Coordinates of C-alpha atoms and ligand atoms in Angstrom, one line a residue:
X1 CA 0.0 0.0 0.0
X2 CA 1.2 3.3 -1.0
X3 CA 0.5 6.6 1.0
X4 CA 1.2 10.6 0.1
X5 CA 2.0 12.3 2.9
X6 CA 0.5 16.2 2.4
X7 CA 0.3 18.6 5.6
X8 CA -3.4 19.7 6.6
X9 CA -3.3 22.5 9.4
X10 CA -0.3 21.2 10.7
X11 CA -1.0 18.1 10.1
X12 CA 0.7 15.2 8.2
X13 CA -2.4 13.4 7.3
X14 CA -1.1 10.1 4.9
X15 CA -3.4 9.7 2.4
X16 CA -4.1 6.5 0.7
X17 CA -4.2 5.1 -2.8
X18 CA -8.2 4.6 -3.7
X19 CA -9.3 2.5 -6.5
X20 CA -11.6 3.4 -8.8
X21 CA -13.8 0.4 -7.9
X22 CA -13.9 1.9 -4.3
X23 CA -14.1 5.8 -5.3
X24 CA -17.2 5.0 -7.2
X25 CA -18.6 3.7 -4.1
X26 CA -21.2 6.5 -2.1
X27 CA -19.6 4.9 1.3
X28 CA -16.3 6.6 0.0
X29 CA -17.9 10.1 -0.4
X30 CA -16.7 12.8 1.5
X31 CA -13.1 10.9 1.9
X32 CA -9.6 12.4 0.8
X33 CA -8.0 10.1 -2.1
X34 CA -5.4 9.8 -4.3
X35 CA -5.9 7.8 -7.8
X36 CA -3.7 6.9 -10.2
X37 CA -4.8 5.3 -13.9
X38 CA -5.3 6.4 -16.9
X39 CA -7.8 9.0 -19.1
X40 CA -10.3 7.3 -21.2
X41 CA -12.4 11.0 -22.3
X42 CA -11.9 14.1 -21.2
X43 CA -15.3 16.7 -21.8
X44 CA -14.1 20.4 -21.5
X45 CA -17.2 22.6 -19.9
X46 CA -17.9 26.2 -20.8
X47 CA -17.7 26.9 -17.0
X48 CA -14.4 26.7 -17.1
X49 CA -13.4 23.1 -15.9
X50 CA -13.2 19.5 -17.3
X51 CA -14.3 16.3 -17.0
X52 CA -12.0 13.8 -17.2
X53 CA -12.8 9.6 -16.8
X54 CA -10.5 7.7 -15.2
X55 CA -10.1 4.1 -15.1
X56 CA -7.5 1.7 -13.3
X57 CA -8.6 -1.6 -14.3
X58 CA -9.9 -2.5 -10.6
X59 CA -13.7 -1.7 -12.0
X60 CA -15.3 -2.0 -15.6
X61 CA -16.7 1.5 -15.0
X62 CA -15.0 4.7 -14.6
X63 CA -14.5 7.7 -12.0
X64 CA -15.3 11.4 -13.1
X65 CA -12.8 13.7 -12.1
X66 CA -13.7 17.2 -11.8
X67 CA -10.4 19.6 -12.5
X68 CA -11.2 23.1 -12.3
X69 CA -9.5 26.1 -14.1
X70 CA -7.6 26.9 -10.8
X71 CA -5.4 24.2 -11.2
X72 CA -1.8 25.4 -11.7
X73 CA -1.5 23.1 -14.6
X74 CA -5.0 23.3 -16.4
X75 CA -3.9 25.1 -19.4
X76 CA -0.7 23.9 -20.1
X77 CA -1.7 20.1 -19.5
X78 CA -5.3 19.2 -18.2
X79 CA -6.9 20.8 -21.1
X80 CA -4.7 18.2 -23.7
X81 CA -5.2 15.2 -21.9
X82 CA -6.8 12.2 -24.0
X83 CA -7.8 8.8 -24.3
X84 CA -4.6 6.5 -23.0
X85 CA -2.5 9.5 -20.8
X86 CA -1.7 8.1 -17.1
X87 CA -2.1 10.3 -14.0
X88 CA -2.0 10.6 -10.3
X89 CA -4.9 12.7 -9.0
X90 CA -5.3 13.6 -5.8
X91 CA -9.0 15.3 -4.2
X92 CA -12.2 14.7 -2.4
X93 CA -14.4 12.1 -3.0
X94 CA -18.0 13.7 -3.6
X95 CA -21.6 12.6 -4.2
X96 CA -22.4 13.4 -7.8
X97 CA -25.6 15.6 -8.8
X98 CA -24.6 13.1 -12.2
X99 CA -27.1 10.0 -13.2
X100 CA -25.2 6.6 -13.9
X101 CA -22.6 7.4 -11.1
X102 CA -22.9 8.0 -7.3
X103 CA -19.7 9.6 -7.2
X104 CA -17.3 11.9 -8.5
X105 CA -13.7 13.4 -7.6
X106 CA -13.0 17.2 -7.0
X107 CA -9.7 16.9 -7.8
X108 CA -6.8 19.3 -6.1
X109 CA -4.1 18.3 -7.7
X110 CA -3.6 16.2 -11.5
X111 CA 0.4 14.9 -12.1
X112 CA 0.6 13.5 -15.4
X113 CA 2.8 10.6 -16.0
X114 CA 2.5 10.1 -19.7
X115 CA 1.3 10.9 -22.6
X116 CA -0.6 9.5 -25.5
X117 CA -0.2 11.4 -28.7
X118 CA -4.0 11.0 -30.4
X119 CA -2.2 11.5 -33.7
X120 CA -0.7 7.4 -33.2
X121 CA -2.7 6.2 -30.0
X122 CA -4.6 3.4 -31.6
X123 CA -7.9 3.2 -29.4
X124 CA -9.4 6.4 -29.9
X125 CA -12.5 4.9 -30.9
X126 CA -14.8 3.8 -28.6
X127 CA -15.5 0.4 -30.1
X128 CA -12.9 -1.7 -32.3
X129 CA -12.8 -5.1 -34.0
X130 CA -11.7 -7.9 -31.8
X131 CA -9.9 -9.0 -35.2
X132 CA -8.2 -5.5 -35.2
X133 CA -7.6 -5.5 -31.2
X134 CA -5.8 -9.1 -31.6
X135 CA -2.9 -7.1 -33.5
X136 CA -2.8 -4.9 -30.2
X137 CA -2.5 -7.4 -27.6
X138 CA -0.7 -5.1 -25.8
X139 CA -3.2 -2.7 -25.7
X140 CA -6.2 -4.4 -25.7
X141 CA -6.1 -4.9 -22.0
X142 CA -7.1 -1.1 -22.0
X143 CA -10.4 -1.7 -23.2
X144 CA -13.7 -2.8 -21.6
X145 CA -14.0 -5.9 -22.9
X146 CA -10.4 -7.1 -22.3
X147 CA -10.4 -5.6 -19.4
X148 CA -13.6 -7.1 -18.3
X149 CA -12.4 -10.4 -19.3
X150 CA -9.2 -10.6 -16.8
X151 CA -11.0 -10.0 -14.0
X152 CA -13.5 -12.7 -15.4
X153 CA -10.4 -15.0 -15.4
X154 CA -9.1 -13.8 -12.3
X155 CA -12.4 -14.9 -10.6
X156 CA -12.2 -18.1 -12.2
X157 CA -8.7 -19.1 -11.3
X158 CA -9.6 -18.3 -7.6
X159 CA -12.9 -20.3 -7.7
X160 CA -10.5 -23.2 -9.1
X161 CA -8.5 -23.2 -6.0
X162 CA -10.6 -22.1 -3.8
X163 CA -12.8 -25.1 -4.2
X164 CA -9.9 -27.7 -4.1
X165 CA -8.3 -26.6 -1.3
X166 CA -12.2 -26.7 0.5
X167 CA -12.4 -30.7 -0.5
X168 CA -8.5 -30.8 1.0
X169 CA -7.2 -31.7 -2.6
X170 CA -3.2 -30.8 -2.8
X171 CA -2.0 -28.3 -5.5
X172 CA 0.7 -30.3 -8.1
X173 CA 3.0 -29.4 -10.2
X174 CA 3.1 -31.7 -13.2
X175 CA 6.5 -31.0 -15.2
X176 CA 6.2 -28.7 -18.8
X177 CA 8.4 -31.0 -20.3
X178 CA 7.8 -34.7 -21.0
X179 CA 9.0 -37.8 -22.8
X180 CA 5.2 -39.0 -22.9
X181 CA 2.3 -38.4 -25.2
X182 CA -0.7 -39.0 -22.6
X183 CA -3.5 -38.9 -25.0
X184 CA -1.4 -40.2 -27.6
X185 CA -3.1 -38.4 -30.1
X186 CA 0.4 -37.2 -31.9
X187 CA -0.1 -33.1 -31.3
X188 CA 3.3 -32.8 -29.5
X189 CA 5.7 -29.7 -29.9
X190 CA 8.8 -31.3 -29.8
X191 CA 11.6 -29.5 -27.5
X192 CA 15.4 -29.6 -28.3
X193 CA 18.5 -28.2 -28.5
X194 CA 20.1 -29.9 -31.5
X195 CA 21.0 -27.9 -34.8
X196 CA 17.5 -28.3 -37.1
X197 CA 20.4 -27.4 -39.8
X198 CA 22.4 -30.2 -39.0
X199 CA 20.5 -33.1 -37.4
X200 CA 22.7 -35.7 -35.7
X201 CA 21.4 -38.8 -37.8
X202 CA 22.7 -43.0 -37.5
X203 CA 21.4 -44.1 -41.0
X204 CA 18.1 -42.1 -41.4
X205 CA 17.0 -41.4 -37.7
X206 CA 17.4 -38.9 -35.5
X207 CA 20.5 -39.8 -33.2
X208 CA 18.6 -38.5 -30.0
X209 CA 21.7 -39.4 -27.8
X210 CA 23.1 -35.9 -28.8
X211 CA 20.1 -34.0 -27.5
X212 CA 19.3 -32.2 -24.6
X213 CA 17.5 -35.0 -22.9
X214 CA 18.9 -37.9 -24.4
X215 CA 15.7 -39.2 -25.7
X216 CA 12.4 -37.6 -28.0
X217 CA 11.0 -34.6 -25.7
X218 CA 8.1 -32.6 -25.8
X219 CA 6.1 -30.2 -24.0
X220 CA 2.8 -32.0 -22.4
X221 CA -0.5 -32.1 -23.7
X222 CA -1.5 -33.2 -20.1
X223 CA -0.3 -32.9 -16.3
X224 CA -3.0 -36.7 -15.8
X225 CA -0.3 -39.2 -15.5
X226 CA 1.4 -37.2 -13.3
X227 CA -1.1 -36.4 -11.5
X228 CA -2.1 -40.3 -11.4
X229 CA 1.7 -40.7 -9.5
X230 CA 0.3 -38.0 -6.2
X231 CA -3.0 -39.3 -6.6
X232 CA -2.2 -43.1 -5.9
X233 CA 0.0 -41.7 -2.7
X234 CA -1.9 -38.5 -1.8
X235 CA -5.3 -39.4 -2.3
X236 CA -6.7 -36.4 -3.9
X237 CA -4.3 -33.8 -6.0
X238 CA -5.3 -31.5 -8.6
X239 CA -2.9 -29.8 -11.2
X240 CA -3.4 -25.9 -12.8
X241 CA -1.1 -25.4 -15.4
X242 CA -0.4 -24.2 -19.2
X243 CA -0.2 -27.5 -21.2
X244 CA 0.5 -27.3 -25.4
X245 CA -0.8 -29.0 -28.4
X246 CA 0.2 -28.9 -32.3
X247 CA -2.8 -29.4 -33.7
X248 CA -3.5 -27.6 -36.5
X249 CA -7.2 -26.4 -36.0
X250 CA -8.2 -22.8 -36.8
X251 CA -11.1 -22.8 -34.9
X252 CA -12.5 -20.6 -31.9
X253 CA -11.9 -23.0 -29.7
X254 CA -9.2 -24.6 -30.3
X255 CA -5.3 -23.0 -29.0
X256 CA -2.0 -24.2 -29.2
X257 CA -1.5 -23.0 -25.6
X258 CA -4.1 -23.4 -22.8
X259 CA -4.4 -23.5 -19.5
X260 CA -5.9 -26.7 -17.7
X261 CA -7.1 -28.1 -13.9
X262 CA -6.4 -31.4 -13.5
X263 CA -8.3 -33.1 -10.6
X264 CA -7.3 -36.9 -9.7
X265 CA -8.9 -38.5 -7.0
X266 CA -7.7 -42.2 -5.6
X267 CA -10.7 -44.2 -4.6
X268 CA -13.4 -42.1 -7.3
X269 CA -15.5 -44.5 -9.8
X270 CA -16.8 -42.6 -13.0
X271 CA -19.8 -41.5 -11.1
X272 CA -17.8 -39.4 -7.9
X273 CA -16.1 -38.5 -10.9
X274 CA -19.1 -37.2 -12.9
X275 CA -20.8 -35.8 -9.5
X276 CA -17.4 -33.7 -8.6
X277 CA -17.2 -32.6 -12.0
X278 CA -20.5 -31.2 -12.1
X279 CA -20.2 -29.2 -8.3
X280 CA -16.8 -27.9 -9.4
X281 CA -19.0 -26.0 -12.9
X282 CA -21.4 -25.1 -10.9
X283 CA -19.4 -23.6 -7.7
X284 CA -17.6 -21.7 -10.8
X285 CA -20.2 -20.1 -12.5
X286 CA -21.7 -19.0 -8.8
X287 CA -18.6 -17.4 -7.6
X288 CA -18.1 -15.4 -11.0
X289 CA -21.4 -14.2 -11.1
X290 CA -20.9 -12.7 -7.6
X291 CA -17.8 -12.3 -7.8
X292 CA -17.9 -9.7 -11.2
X293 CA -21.6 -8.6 -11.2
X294 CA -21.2 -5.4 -12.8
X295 CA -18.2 -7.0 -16.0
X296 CA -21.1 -10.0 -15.9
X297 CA -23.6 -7.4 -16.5
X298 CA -21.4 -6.2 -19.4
X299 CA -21.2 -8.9 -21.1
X300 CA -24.8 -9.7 -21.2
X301 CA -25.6 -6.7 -22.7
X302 CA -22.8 -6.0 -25.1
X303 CA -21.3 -9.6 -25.9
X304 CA -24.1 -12.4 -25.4
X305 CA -27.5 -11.5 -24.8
X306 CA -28.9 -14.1 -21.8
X307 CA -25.1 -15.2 -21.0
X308 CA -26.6 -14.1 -17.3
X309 CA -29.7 -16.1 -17.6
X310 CA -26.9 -18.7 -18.7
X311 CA -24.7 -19.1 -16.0
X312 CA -27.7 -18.7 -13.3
X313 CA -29.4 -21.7 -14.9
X314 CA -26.1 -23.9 -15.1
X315 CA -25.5 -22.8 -11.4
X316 CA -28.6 -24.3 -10.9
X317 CA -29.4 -27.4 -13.2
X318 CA -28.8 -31.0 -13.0
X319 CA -27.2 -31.5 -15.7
X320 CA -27.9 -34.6 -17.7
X321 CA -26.0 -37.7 -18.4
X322 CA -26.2 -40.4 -20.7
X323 CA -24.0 -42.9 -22.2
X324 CA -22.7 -42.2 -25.7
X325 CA -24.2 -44.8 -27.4
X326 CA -28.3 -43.3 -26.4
X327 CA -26.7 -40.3 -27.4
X328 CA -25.9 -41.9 -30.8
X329 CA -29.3 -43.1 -31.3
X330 CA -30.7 -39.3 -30.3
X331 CA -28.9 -37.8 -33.1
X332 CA -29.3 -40.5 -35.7
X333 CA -33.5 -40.2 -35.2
X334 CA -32.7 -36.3 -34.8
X335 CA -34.1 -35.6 -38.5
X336 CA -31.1 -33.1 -38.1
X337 CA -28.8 -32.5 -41.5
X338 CA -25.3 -32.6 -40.2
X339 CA -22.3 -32.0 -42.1
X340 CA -20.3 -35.4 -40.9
X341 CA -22.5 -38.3 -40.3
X342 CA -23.6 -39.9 -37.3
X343 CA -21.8 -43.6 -36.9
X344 CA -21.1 -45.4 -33.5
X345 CA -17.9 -45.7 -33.4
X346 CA -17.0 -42.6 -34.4
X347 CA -16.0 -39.4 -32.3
X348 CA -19.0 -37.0 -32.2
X349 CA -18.3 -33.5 -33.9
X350 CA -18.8 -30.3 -32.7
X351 CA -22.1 -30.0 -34.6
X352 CA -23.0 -33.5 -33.2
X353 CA -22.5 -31.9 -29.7
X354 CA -23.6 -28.7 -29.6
X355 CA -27.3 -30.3 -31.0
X356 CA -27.4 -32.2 -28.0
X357 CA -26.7 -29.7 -25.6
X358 CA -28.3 -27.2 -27.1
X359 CA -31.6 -28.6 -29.2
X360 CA -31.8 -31.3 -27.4
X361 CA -31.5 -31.0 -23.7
X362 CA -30.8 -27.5 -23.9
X363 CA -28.7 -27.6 -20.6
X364 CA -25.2 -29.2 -19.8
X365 CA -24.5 -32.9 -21.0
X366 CA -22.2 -35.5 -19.9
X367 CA -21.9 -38.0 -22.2
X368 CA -20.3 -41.1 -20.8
X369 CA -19.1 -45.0 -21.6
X370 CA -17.4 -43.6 -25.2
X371 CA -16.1 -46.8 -28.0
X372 CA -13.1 -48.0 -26.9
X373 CA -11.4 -47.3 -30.1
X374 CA -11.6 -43.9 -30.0
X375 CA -10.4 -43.0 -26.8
X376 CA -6.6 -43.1 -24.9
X377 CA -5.0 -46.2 -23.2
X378 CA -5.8 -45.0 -19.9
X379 CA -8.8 -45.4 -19.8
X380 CA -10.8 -48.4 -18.0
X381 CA -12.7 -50.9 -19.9
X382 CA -16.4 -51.6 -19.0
X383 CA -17.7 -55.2 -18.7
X384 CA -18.9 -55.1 -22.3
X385 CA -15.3 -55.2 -23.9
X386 CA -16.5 -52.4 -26.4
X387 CA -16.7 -49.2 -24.1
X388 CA -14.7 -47.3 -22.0
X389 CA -15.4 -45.2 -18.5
X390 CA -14.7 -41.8 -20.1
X391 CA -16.9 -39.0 -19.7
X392 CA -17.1 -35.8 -21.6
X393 CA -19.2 -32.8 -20.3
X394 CA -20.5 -30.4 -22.9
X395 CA -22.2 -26.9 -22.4
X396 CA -24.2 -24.6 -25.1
X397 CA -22.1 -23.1 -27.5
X398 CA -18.8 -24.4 -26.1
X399 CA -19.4 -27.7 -26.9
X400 CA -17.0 -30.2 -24.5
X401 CA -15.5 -28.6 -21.6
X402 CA -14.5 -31.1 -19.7
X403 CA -13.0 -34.6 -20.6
X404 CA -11.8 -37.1 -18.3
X405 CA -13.0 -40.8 -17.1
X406 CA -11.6 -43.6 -14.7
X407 CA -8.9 -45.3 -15.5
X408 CA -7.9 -48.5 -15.9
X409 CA -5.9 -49.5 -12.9
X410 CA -5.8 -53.6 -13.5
X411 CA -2.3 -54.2 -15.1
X412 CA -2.8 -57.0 -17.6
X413 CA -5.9 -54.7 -19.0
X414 CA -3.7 -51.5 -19.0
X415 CA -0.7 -53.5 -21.1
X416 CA -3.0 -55.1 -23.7
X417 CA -4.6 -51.7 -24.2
X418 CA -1.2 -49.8 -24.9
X419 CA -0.2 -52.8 -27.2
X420 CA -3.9 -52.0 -28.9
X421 CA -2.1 -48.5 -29.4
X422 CA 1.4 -49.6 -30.0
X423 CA 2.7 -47.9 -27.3
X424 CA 6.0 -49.1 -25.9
X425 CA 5.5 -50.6 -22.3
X426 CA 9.2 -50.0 -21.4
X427 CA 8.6 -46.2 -21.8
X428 CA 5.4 -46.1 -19.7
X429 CA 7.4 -48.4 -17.0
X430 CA 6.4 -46.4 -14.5
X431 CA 2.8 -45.9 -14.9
X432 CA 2.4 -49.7 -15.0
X433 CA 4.6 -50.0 -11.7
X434 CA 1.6 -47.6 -10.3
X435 CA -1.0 -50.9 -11.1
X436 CA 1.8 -53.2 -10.0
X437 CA 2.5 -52.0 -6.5
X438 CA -1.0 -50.9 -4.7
X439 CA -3.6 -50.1 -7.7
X440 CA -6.7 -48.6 -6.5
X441 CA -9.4 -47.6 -8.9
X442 CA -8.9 -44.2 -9.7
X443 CA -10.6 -41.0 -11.9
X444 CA -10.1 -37.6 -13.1
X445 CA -10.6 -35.0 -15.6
X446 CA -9.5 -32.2 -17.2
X447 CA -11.2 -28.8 -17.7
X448 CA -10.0 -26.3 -20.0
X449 CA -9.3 -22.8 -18.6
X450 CA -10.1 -20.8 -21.6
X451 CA -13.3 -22.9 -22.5
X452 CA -14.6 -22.1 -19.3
X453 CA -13.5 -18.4 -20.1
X454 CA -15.4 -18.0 -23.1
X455 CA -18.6 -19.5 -21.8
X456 CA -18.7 -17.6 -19.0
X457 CA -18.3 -14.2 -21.1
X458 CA -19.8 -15.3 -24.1
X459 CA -17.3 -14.4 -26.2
X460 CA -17.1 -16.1 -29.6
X461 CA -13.1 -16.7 -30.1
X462 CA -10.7 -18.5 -27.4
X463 CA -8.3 -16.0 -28.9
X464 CA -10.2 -13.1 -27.0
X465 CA -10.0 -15.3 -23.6
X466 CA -6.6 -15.4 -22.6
X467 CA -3.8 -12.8 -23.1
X468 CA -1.8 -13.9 -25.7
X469 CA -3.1 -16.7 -28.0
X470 CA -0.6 -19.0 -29.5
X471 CA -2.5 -20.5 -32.5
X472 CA -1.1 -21.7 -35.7
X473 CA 1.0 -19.2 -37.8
X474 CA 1.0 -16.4 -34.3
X475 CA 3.0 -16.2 -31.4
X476 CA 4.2 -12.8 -31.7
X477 CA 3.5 -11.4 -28.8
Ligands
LIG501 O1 -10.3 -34.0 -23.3 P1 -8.8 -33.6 -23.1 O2 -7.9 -33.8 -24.2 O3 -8.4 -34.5 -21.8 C1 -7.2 -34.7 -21.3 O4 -6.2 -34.1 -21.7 C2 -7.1 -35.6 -20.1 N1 -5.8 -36.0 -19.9 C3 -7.7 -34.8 -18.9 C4 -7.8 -35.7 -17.7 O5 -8.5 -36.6 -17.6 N2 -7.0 -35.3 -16.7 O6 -8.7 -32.1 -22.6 C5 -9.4 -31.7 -21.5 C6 -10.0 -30.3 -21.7 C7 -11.1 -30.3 -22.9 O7 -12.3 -30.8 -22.4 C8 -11.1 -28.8 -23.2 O8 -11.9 -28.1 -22.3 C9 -9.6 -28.4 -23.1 O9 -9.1 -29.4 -22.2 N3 -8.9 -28.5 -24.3 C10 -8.6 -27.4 -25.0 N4 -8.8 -26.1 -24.8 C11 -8.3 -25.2 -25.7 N5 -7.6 -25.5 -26.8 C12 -7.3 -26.8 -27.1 N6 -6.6 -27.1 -28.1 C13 -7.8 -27.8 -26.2 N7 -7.7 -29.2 -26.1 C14 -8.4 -29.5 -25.0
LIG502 MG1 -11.5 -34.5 -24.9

């Protein structure tokens, strides 16, 4: 906490940094405060002041400042302030004769920082592309709806914790670099240090021995196997992290970089899973709709009409579940015309998902007891040799949001699977050991930060959800 010290009739009074999100507050009227942001208008009056709006990030709205002509620098700097200057003002909180605010600040004293010539300050208008803003993502943050969205996040990531350290889960840290591909679908950035213009080779491969590592190394597409390790010693651990994938999909909601939780519970069966799943959502949605009322409201009106309505009704739903195979047989007698067709056996599309959760049942879905074909090693094969216990929650718009199941904790199942997927038992040596030495049945799932982000907000693109996007062909900055 900073304080100005300024003498008052002898006094040295220390005067305390106010946010904007507490000036605008009619409690804080009639208190001395110092705030320090940065101009988004400034209105000249004939009467020989100006207002200026201020904003510091800690609200979505902004604090009127009232600088009169009496201020020794009102001519040669108040009057050219504009959109993007930073200041320290220091004055008296007041109740405002104003509609839309409850406050204002008489200010006695305006120190400008910085500048920000109009001529080249890109956000002079009030309202920009998010395409155009993307190029600016170091500016964008000044802006409503970025601005709006961080806090957003904020709120999320706190709810996260918050609830796992309530259920007396213990906070992991999975490593960012990995020798294995946990959902083995092949999307791996691959990390190294060798020359890419002169690749060790013996005969046509890679002669690994010269790398950093020693072996093939990539950054993970998943904390879960780690996560298994702590689980199947601790009980109940959870991981929060930025995990990567190559895949080449343009979509909205799809990134190269996100950020996922990780629950992983010893002891759950698909359903705790399923039911803790669907508490976690829900505590979520609750805690950012109290927690950011006023950036909630904005985004209701400006971003996604009923995104309010939304959250409220998730917060308080049962969501349903069913196994994929019903859900199959709902889309095939659908009548619906989708783009890629309907076959058991195959993953369901985004189309195929969002119909069901939002046609169909028109709330939050978890599908369950997926093909085994289509779906990782790790997970545990039901009685009927065909399906396995994964489970894939998926909201309006979004589509999935969460994926995760319980995994398959009896060794000789576990080693015929991974030969099923060609994957190298030696490699995985100590994932087996975990089912050789004191298996327990086991589950967890992954929720993806930005997903949660963008449903929350509304906002159409991942890309607008987290600060800066890494998606194919951009990571700039
Ligand atoms: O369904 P996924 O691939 O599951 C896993 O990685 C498991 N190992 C999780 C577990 O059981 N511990 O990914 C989990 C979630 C998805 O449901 C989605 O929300 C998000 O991560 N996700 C992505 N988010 C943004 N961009 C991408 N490319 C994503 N891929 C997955
Ligand atoms: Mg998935």
């Amino acid at each position: 906490m900073e304080y100005a010290k300024f003498a008052m009739g002898g006094n040295i009074i220390a005067m305390q940094t106010m946010t904007v999100a507490r000036a605008r507050q009619s409690a804080s009227a009639g208190q001395s405060a110092r705030l320090q942001g940065w101009i988004r208008t400034r209105r000249d009056s004939k009467g020989g002041f100006s207002f200026l709006e201020l904003n510091d990030g800690t609200s979505l709205d902004n604090v009127q400042i009232i600088a009169d002509a009496q201020l020794p620098n009102y001519e040669s700097e108040i009057k050219h302030l504009t959109a993007g200057c930073s200041v320290t003002v220091e004055g008296d909180v007041k109740e405002s004769p104003a509609k839309g605010q409850e406050t204002e600040v008489q200010a006695s004293s305006i120190v400008v920082h910085g500048w920000a010539d109009p001529e080249t300050y890109p956000l002079q208008k009030k309202r920009h592309s998010f395409e155009f803003l993307r190029t600016l993502a170091h500016l964008r943050p000044r802006t409503n709806t970025f601005g709006a969205v961080a806090r957003v996040r904020n709120a999320v990531c706190r709810s996260i914790h918050q609830f796992f350290q309530e259920e007396g889960f213990l906070y992991i840290h999975p490593p960012i670099i990995t020798a294995s591909d946990c959902e083995g679908a092949g999307e791996m950035f691959k990390v190294t240090t060798l020359d890419l213009a002169r690749v060790p080779k013996t005969g046509s491969a890679v002669d690994f021995t010269q790398d950093f590592f020693d072996r093939p190394s990539y950054l993970t597409v998943s904390g879960q196997l780690e996560a298994e390790i702590f689980a199947c010693a601790l009980g109940k651990v959870y991981t929060f992290g930025p995990t990567f994938r190559a895949e080449n999909s343009n979509t909205s909601r799809h990134l190269a970089e996100f950020w996922m939780v990780e629950p992983e519970m010893a002891f759950f069966e698909l359903n705790d899973n399923m039911d803790l799943a669907e508490r976690f959502l829900k505590r979520i949605f609750s805690d950012v709709l109290s927690a950011c009322s006023d950036d909630m409201q904005f985004f209701d009106k400006r971003i996604e009409k009923g995104v309010v309505a939304t959250l409220e009704g998730v917060a308080n739903s049962q969501f349903e579940r069913l196994p994929y195979t019903e859900a199959v047989d709902i889309l095939k007698g659908s009548g619906a015309s989708f783009e890629y067709p309907v076959e058991w056996g195959h993953d369901l599309q985004a189309e195929h998902e969002r119909y069901l959760t939002e046609q169909h049942f028109k709330k939050p879905v978890i599908l369950f007891d997926y093909p085994r074909s289509i779906k990782p090693f790790y997970m545990r094969v039901n009685d009927d040799g065909r399906t396995v216990r994964a489970m894939d929650i998926l909201v309006p718009k979004v589509g999935e949001i969460v994926g995760g199941s319980q995994r398959e904790e009896r060794l000789d199942v576990l080693s015929e699977r991974m030969a099923e997927q060609q994957l190298d038992p030696d490699a995985y040596w100590w994932y087996l050991d975990l089912r050789r030495y004191g298996t327990v049945p086991h589950s967890g799932f992954g929720l993806g930060l930005e997903r949660v982000v963008q449903f929350a907000t509304g906002m159409a693109n991942i890309r607008d959800v987290i600060p800066f996007p890494r998606v194919p062909g951009n990571a700039d900055f």
